[in-house]
Coordinates of C-alpha atoms and ligand atoms in Angstrom, one line a residue:
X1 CA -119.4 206.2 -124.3
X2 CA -122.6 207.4 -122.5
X3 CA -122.3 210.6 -120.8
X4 CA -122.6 208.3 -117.3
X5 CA -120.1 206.4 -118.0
X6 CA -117.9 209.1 -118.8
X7 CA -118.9 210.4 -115.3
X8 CA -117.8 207.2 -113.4
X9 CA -114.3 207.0 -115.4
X10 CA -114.4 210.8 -114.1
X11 CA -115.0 210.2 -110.5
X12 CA -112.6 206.6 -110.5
X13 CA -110.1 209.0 -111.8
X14 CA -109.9 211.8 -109.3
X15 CA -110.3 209.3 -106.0
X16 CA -106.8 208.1 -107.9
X17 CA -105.6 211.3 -108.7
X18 CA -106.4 212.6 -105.2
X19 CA -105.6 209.7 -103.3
X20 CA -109.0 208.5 -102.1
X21 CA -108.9 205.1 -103.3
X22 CA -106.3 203.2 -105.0
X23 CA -106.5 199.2 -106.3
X24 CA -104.6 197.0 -103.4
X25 CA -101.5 195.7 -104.7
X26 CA -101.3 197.7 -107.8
X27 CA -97.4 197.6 -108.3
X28 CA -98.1 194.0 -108.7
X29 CA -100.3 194.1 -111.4
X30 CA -103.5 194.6 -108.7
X31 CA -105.7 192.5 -106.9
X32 CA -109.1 191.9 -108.8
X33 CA -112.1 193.0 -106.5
X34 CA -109.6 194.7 -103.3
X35 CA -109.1 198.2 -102.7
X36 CA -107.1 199.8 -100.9
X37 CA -108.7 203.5 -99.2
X38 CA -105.7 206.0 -99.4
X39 CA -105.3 209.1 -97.2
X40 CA -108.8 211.3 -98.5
X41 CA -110.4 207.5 -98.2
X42 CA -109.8 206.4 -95.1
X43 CA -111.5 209.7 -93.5
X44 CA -113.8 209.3 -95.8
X45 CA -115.0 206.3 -95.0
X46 CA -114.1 206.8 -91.2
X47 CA -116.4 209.5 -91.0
X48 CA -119.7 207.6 -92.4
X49 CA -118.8 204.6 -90.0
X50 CA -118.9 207.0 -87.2
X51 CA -121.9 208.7 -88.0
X52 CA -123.5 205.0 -88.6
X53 CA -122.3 204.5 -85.1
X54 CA -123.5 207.7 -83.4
X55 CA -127.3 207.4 -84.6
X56 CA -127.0 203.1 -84.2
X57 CA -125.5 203.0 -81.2
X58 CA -124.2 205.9 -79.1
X59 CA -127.6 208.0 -79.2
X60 CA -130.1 205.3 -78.9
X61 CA -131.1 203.3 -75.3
X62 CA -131.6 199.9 -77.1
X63 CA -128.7 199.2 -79.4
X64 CA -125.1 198.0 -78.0
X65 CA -122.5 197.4 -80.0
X66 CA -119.9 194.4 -80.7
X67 CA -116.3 194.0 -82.2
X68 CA -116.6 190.5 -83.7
X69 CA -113.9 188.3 -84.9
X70 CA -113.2 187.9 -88.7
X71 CA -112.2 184.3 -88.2
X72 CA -115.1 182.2 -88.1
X73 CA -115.5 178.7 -86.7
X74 CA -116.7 176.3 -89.2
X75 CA -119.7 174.8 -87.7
X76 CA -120.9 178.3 -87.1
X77 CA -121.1 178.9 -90.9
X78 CA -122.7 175.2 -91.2
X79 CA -125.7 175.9 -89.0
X80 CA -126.1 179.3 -90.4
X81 CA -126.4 177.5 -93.9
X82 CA -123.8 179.3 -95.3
X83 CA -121.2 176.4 -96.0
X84 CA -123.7 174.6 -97.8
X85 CA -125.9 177.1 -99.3
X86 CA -124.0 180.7 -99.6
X87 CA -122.8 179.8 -103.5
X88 CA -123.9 181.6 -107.0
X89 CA -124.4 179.8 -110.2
X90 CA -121.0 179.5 -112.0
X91 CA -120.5 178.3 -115.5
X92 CA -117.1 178.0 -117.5
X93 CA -117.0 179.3 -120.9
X94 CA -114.9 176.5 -122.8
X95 CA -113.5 179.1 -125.6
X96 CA -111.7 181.7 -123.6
X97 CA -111.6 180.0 -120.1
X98 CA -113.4 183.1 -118.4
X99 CA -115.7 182.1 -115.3
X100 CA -119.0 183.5 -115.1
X101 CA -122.1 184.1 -113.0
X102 CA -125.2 181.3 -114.7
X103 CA -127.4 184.1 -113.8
X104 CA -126.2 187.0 -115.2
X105 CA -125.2 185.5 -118.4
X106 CA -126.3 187.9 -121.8
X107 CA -128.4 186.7 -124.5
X108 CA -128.3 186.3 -128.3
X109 CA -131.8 184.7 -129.8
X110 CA -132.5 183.4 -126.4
X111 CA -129.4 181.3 -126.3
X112 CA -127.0 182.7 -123.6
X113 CA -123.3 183.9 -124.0
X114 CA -119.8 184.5 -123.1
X115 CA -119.8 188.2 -122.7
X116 CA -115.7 188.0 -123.0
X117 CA -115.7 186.5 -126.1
X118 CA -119.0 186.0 -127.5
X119 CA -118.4 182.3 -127.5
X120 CA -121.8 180.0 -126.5
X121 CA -119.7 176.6 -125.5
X122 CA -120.9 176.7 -122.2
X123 CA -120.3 174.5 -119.3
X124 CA -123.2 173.2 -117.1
X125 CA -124.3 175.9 -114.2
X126 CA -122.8 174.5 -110.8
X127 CA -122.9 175.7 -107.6
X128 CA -119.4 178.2 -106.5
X129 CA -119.3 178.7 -102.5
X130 CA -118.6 182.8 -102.0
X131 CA -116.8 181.8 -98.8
X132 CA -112.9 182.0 -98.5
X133 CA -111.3 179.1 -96.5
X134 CA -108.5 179.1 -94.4
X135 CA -106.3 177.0 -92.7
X136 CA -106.0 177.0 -88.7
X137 CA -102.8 175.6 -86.9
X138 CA -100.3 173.9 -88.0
X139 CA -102.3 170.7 -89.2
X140 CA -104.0 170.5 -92.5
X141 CA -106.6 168.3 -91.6
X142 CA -110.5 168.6 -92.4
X143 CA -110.9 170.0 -88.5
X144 CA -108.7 172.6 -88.8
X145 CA -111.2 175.1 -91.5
X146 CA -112.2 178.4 -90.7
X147 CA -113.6 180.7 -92.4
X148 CA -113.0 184.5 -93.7
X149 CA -116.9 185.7 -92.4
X150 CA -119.1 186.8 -95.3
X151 CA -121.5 188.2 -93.2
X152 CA -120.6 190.4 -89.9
X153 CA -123.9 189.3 -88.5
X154 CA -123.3 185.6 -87.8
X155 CA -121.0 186.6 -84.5
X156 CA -124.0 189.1 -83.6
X157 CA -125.8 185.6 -83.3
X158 CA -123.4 183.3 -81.5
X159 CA -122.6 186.0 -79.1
X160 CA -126.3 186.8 -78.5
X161 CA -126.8 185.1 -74.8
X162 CA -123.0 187.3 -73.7
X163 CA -124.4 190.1 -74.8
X164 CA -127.7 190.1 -73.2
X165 CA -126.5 188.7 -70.0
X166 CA -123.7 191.2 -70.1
X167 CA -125.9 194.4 -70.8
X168 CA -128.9 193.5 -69.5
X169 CA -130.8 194.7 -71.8
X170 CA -135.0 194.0 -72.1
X171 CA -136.7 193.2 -76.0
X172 CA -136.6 195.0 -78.3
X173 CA -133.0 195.6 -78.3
X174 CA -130.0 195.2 -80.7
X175 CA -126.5 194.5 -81.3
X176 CA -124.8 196.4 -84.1
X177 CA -121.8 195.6 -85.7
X178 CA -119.2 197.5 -88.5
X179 CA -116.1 195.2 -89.6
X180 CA -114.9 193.4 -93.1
X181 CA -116.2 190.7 -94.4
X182 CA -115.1 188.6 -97.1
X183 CA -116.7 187.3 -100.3
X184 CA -115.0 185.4 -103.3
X185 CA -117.3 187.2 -106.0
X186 CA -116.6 185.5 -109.6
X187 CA -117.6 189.0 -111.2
X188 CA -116.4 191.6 -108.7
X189 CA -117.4 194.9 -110.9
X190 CA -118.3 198.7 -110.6
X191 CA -115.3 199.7 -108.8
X192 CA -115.7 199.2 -105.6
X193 CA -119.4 198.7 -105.4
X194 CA -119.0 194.4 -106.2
X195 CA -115.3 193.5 -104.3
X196 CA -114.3 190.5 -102.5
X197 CA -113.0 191.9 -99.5
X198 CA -115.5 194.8 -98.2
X199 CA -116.8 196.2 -94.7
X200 CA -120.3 195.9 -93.7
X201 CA -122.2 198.1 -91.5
X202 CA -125.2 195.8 -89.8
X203 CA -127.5 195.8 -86.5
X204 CA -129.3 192.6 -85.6
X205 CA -132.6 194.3 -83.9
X206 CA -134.3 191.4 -81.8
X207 CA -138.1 191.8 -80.9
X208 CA -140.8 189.8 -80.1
X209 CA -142.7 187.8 -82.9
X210 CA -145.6 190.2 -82.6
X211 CA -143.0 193.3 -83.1
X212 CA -141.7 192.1 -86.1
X213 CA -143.4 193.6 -89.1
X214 CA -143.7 196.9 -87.3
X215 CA -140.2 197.2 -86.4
X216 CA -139.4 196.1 -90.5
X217 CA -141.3 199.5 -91.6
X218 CA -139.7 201.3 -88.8
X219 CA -136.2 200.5 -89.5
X220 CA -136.8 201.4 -93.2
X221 CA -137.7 204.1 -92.5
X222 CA -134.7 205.2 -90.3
X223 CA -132.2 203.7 -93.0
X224 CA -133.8 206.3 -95.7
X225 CA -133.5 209.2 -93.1
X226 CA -129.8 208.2 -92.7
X227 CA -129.1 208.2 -96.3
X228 CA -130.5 211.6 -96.5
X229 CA -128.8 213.2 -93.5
X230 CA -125.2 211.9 -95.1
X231 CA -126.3 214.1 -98.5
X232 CA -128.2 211.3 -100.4
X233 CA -131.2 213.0 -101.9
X234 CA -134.4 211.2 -101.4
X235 CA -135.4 211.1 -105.4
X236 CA -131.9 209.4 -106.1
X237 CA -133.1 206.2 -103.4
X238 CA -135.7 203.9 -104.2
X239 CA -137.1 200.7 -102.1
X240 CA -137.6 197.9 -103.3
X241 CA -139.9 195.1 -102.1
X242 CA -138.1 191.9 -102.3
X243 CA -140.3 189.7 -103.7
X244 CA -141.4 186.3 -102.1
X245 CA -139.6 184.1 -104.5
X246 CA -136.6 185.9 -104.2
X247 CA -136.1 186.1 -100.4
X248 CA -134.4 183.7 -98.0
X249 CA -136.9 180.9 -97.2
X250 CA -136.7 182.3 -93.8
X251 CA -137.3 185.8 -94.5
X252 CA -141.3 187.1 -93.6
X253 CA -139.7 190.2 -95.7
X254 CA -137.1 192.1 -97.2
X255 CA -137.0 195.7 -98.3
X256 CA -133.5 196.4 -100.8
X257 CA -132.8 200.6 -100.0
X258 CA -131.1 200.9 -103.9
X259 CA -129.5 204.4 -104.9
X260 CA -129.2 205.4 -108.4
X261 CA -125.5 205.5 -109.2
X262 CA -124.4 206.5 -113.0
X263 CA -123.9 202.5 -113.9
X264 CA -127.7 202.0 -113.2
X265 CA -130.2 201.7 -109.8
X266 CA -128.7 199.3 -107.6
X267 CA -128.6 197.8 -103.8
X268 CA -127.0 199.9 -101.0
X269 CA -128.7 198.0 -98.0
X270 CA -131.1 195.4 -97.4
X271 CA -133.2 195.6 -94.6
X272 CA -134.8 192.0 -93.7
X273 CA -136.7 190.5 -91.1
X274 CA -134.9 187.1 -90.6
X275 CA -137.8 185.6 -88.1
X276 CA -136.0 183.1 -85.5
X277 CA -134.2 181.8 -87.9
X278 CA -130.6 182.5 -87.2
X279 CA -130.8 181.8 -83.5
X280 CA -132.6 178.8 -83.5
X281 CA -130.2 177.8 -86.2
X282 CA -127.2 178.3 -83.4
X283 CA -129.1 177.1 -81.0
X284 CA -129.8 173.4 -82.1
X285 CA -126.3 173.5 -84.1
X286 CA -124.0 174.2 -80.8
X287 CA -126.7 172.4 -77.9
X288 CA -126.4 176.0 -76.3
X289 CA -129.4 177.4 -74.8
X290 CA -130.2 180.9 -77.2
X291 CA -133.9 182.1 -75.6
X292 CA -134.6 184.9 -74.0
X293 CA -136.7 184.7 -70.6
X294 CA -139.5 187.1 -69.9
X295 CA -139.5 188.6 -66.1
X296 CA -143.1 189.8 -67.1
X297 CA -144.7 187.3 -68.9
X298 CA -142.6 184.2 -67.3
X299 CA -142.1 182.7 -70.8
X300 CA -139.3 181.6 -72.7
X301 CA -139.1 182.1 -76.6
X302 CA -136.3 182.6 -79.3
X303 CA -136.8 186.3 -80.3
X304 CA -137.3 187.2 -83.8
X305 CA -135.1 189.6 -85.6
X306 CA -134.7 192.7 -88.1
X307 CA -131.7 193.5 -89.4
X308 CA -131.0 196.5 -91.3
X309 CA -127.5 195.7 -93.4
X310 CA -125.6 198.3 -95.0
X311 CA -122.1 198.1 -97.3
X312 CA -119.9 200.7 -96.1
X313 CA -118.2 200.6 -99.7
X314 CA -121.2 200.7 -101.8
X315 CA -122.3 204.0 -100.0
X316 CA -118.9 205.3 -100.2
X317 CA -119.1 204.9 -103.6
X318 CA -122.3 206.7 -103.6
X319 CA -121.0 209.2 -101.8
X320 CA -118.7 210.6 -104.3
X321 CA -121.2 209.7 -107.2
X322 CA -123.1 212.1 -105.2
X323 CA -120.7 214.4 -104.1
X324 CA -119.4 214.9 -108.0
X325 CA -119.2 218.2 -110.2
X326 CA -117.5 219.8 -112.8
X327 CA -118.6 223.5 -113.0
X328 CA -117.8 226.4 -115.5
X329 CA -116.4 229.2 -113.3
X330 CA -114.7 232.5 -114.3
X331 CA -111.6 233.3 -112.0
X332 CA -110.6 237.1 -110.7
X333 CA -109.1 238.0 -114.8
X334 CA -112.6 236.7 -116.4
X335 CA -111.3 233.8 -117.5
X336 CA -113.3 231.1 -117.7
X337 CA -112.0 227.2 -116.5
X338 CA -113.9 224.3 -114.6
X339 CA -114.1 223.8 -111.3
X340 CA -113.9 220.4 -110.3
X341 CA -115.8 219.9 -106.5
X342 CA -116.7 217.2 -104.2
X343 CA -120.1 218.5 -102.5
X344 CA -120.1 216.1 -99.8
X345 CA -122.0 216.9 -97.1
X346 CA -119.6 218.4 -94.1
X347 CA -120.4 215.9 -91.3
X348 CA -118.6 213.4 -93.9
X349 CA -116.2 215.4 -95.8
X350 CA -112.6 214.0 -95.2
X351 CA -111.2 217.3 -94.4
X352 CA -113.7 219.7 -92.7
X353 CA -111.4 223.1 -92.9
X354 CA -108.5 224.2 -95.2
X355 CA -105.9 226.9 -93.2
X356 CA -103.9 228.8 -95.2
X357 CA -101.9 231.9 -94.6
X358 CA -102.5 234.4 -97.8
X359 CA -98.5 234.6 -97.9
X360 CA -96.0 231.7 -97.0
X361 CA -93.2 234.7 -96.5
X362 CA -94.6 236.6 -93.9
X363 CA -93.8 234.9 -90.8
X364 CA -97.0 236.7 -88.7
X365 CA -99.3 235.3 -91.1
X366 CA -97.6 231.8 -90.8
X367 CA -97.6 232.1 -86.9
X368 CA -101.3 233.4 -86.9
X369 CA -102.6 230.3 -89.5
X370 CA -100.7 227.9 -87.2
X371 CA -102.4 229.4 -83.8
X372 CA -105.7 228.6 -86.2
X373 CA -104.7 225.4 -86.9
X374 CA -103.9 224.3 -83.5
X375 CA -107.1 225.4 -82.6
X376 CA -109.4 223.5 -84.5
X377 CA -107.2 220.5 -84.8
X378 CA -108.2 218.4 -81.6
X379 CA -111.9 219.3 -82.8
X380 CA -111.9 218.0 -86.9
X381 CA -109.8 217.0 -89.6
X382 CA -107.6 220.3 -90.9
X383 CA -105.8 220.8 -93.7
X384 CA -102.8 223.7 -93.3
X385 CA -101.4 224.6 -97.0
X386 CA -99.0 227.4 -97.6
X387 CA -98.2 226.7 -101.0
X388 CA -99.4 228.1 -104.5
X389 CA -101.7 230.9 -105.2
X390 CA -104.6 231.3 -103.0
X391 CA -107.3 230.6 -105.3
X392 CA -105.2 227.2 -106.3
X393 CA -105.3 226.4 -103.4
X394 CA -109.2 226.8 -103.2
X395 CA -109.4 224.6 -106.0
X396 CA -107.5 221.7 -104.1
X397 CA -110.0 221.8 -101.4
X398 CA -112.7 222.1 -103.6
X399 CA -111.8 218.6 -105.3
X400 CA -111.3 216.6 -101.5
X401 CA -114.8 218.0 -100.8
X402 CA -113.8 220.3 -98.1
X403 CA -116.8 222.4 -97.5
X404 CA -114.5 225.3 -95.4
X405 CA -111.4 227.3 -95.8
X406 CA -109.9 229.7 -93.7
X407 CA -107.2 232.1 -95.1
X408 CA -105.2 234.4 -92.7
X409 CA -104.3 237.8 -94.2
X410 CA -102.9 241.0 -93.2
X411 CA -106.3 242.3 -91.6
X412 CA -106.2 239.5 -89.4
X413 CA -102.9 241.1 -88.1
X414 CA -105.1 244.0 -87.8
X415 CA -102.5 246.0 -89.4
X416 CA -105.0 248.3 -91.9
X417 CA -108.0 248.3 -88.8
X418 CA -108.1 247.2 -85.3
X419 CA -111.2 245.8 -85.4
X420 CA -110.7 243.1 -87.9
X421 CA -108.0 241.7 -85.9
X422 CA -108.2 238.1 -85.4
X423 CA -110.9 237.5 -87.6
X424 CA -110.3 235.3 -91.1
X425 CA -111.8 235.4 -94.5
X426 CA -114.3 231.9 -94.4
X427 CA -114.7 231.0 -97.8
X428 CA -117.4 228.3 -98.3
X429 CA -117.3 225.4 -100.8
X430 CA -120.3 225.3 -102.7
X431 CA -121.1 229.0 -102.8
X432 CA -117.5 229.9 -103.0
X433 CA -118.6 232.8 -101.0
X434 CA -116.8 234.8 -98.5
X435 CA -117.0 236.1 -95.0
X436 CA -115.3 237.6 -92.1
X437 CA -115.5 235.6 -89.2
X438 CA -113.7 236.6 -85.7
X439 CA -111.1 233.4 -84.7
X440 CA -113.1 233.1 -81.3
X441 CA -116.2 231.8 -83.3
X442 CA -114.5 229.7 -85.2
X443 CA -115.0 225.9 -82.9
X444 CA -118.3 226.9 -81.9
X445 CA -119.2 227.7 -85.8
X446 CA -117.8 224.9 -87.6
X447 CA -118.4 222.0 -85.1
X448 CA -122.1 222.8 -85.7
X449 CA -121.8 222.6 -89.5
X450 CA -120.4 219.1 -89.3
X451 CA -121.8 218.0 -86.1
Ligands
LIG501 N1 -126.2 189.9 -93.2 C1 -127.0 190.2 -94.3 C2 -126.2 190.3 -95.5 O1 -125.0 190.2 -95.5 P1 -126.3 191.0 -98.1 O2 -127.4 191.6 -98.8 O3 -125.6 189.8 -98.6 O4 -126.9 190.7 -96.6 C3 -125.6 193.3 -97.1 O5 -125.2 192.1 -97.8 C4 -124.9 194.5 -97.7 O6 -123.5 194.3 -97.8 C5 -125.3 194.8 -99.2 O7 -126.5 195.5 -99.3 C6 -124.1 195.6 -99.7 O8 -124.2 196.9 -99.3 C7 -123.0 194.9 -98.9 N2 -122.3 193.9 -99.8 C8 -122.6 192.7 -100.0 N3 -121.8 192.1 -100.8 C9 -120.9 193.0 -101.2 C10 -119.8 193.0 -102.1 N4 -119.4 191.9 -102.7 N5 -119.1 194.1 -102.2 C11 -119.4 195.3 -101.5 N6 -120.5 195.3 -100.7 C12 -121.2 194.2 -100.5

């Protein structure tokens, strides 16, 4: 096994192990291609969709956001093309019954093959729509399909003239959007970097046709930037030009932002300037007027549109590629034994700041660590441990990725010197340094290292 394969099994293993991710339904033998985010996970995860938020949304003048539904009307999904067009190449393999993507189908002499069985008795490619159905009502008729949306964009689209009427807002301007979206992948694979149920992270950015190619280099470059500020080093991403014959029809270009994760260089976001496309799509499917009017010029166009679109998953997962390490450290007795760390970056680390009191039997250490606790708690995500020997309890930490711990001990009664009284030892994650910090600081100190 190559040594980066033995790194993923690594890193699959601890999310398990430490309860970051988990595969949904596992007592019943799993769902293929669903995940479930357990307790490290889901803060995990909470944390990048927040911080998407806060530079998409929060801190810019032109971007508003939207909570779309997940249940999408069919004839939304009809003028957007995806009923008839949103399908990969599937063939059947006829010896072991295994379904498989036409297009990424391995090779022996030029003649492809099953790469379950090796078997080359091949069905014919057809076409296999991604999208899930489902049933609306009570009645099983034609009328009553919706669909599970692949794409969060689509109500970004359909709810464009709300929107602008509602906010008011003047071109360029955009609507961004972070929810699930559904995909029935034939190969789900790589964890949870392929899956069939997965959120997306996306901002339709609407401009006028002049604006467009601009704005595509601009957002680009933002996307890198935000990869970088979240810990992703800039030699591990890579853009790719999509080539022409590889774009939607309707694209005027696409760039693919790919990270190198240990199972090879592969898409985290595509960042594509859709033209007029979807809108005008809407527009002549529901009869509805979808043009914006401009006070200034007094003319009336469909505006063109970038959209930046990220997988929250897929950067997850890079995340903790990223974040991953196995160190050889030598404890307080000399010995030597490896120190397993998450090195996540501490605006996105699940828990910010560990608490401990040095003893669990000494009831002013316990009340002090508390009174620290308390403190910090309405501010970030703390983690209060009393158990085990301190430097075990390091260790924990260090494997969530929390880049802070705080240990209360008798100095901070100010038992042996008044002036270290109310002041903790701050022990810091990647350095595993230490330092004496007075309690006061503490908010102040720490919300700027994870701000
Ligand atoms: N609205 C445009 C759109 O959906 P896409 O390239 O199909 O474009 C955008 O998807 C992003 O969504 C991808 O770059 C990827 O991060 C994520 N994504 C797509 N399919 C996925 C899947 N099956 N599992 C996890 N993430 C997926």
């Amino acid at each position: 096994m190559s040594s980066e394969s033995q790194r993923m099994e690594k890193i699959v293993s601890l999310c398990k192990r430490r309860g970051f991710i988990f595969q949904a339904d596992e007592i019943y033998g799993g769902l293929n291609g669903v995940w479930d985010y357990g307790p490290l996970g889901v803060e995990l995860k909470r944390n990048l969709k927040d911080y998407w938020w806060r530079v998409m949304v929060r801190e810019r003048d032109d971007v508003v956001g939207l909570d779309g539904a997940i249940l999408t009307h069919r004839a939304a999904l009809k003028a957007s093309g995806h009923e008839d067009t949103f399908s990969d190449p599937m063939v059947d393999c006829r010896t072991c019954k295994v379904r498989l993507r036409a297009d990424q189908l391995p090779e022996k002499n030029g003649v492809p093959q099953c790469p379950n069985c090796g078997g080359k008795d091949l069905t014919e490619a057809r076409p296999f729509n991604l999208m899930f159905s489902t049933q609306m009502g009570a009645s099983a008729d034609p009328d009553s399909i919706a669909y599970l949306r692949p794409e969060t964009a689509q109500s970004i689209f359909v709810q464009f003239k709300n929107v602008l009427d509602t906010s008011r807002k003047k071109l360029p301007f955009g609507i961004a959007q972070i929810g699930k979206a559904f995909r029935n992948e034939i190969n789900p694979r790589n964890y949870i970097f392929r899956s069939r149920e997965f959120e997306q992270m996306e901002l339709e950015y609407f401009c006028r046709p002049e604006q467009g190619a601009e704005l595509l280099e601009y957002w680009k470059n933002e996307r890198l930037r935000f990869y970088e500020n979240i810990g992703l080093p800039n030699e591990k991403l890579h853009v790719l030009t999509v080539p022409e014959a590889d774009r939607a029809f309707y694209s005027k270009g696409t760039y693919d932002i790919e990270y190198d994760f240990p199972f090879g260089r592969q898409e985290l976001e595509g960042v594509a300037y859709r033209t007029d496309y979807d809108l005008t799509q809407h527009q002549k499917a529901s009869g509805k007027p979808l043009d914006y009017f401009d006070e200034e010029t007094k003319q009336r166009f469909i505006p063109h549109v970038i959209e930046p679109s990220a997988g929250v998953d897929r950067t997850v997962l890079a995340l903790l590629c990223e974040a991953f390490a196995e160190e050889t450290v030598t404890d307080e007795k000399g010995k030597s034994e490896t120190r397993t760390v998450l090195r996540f970056h501490p605006r996105i680390a699940p828990i910010k700041v560990g608490v401990f009191p040095l003893l669990k039997n000494q009831p002013a250490l316990v009340e002090k660590a508390r009174q620290v606790q308390a403190l910090l708690r309405p501010l970030m995500n703390v983690f209060y441990d009393e158990t085990g020997a301190i430097g075990r309890r390091y260790r924990r930490q260090d494997e969530a990725g929390t880049p802070f711990c705080l240990t209360i001990d008798f100095e901070s009664l100010g038992e042996r010197d008044a002036a270290l009284r109310d002041t903790v030892t701050l022990r810091h994650r990647d350095s595993m340094e230490q330092e004496r910090v007075a309690i006061a600081e503490l908010p102040a100190r720490l919300l700027l290292a994870i701000a």
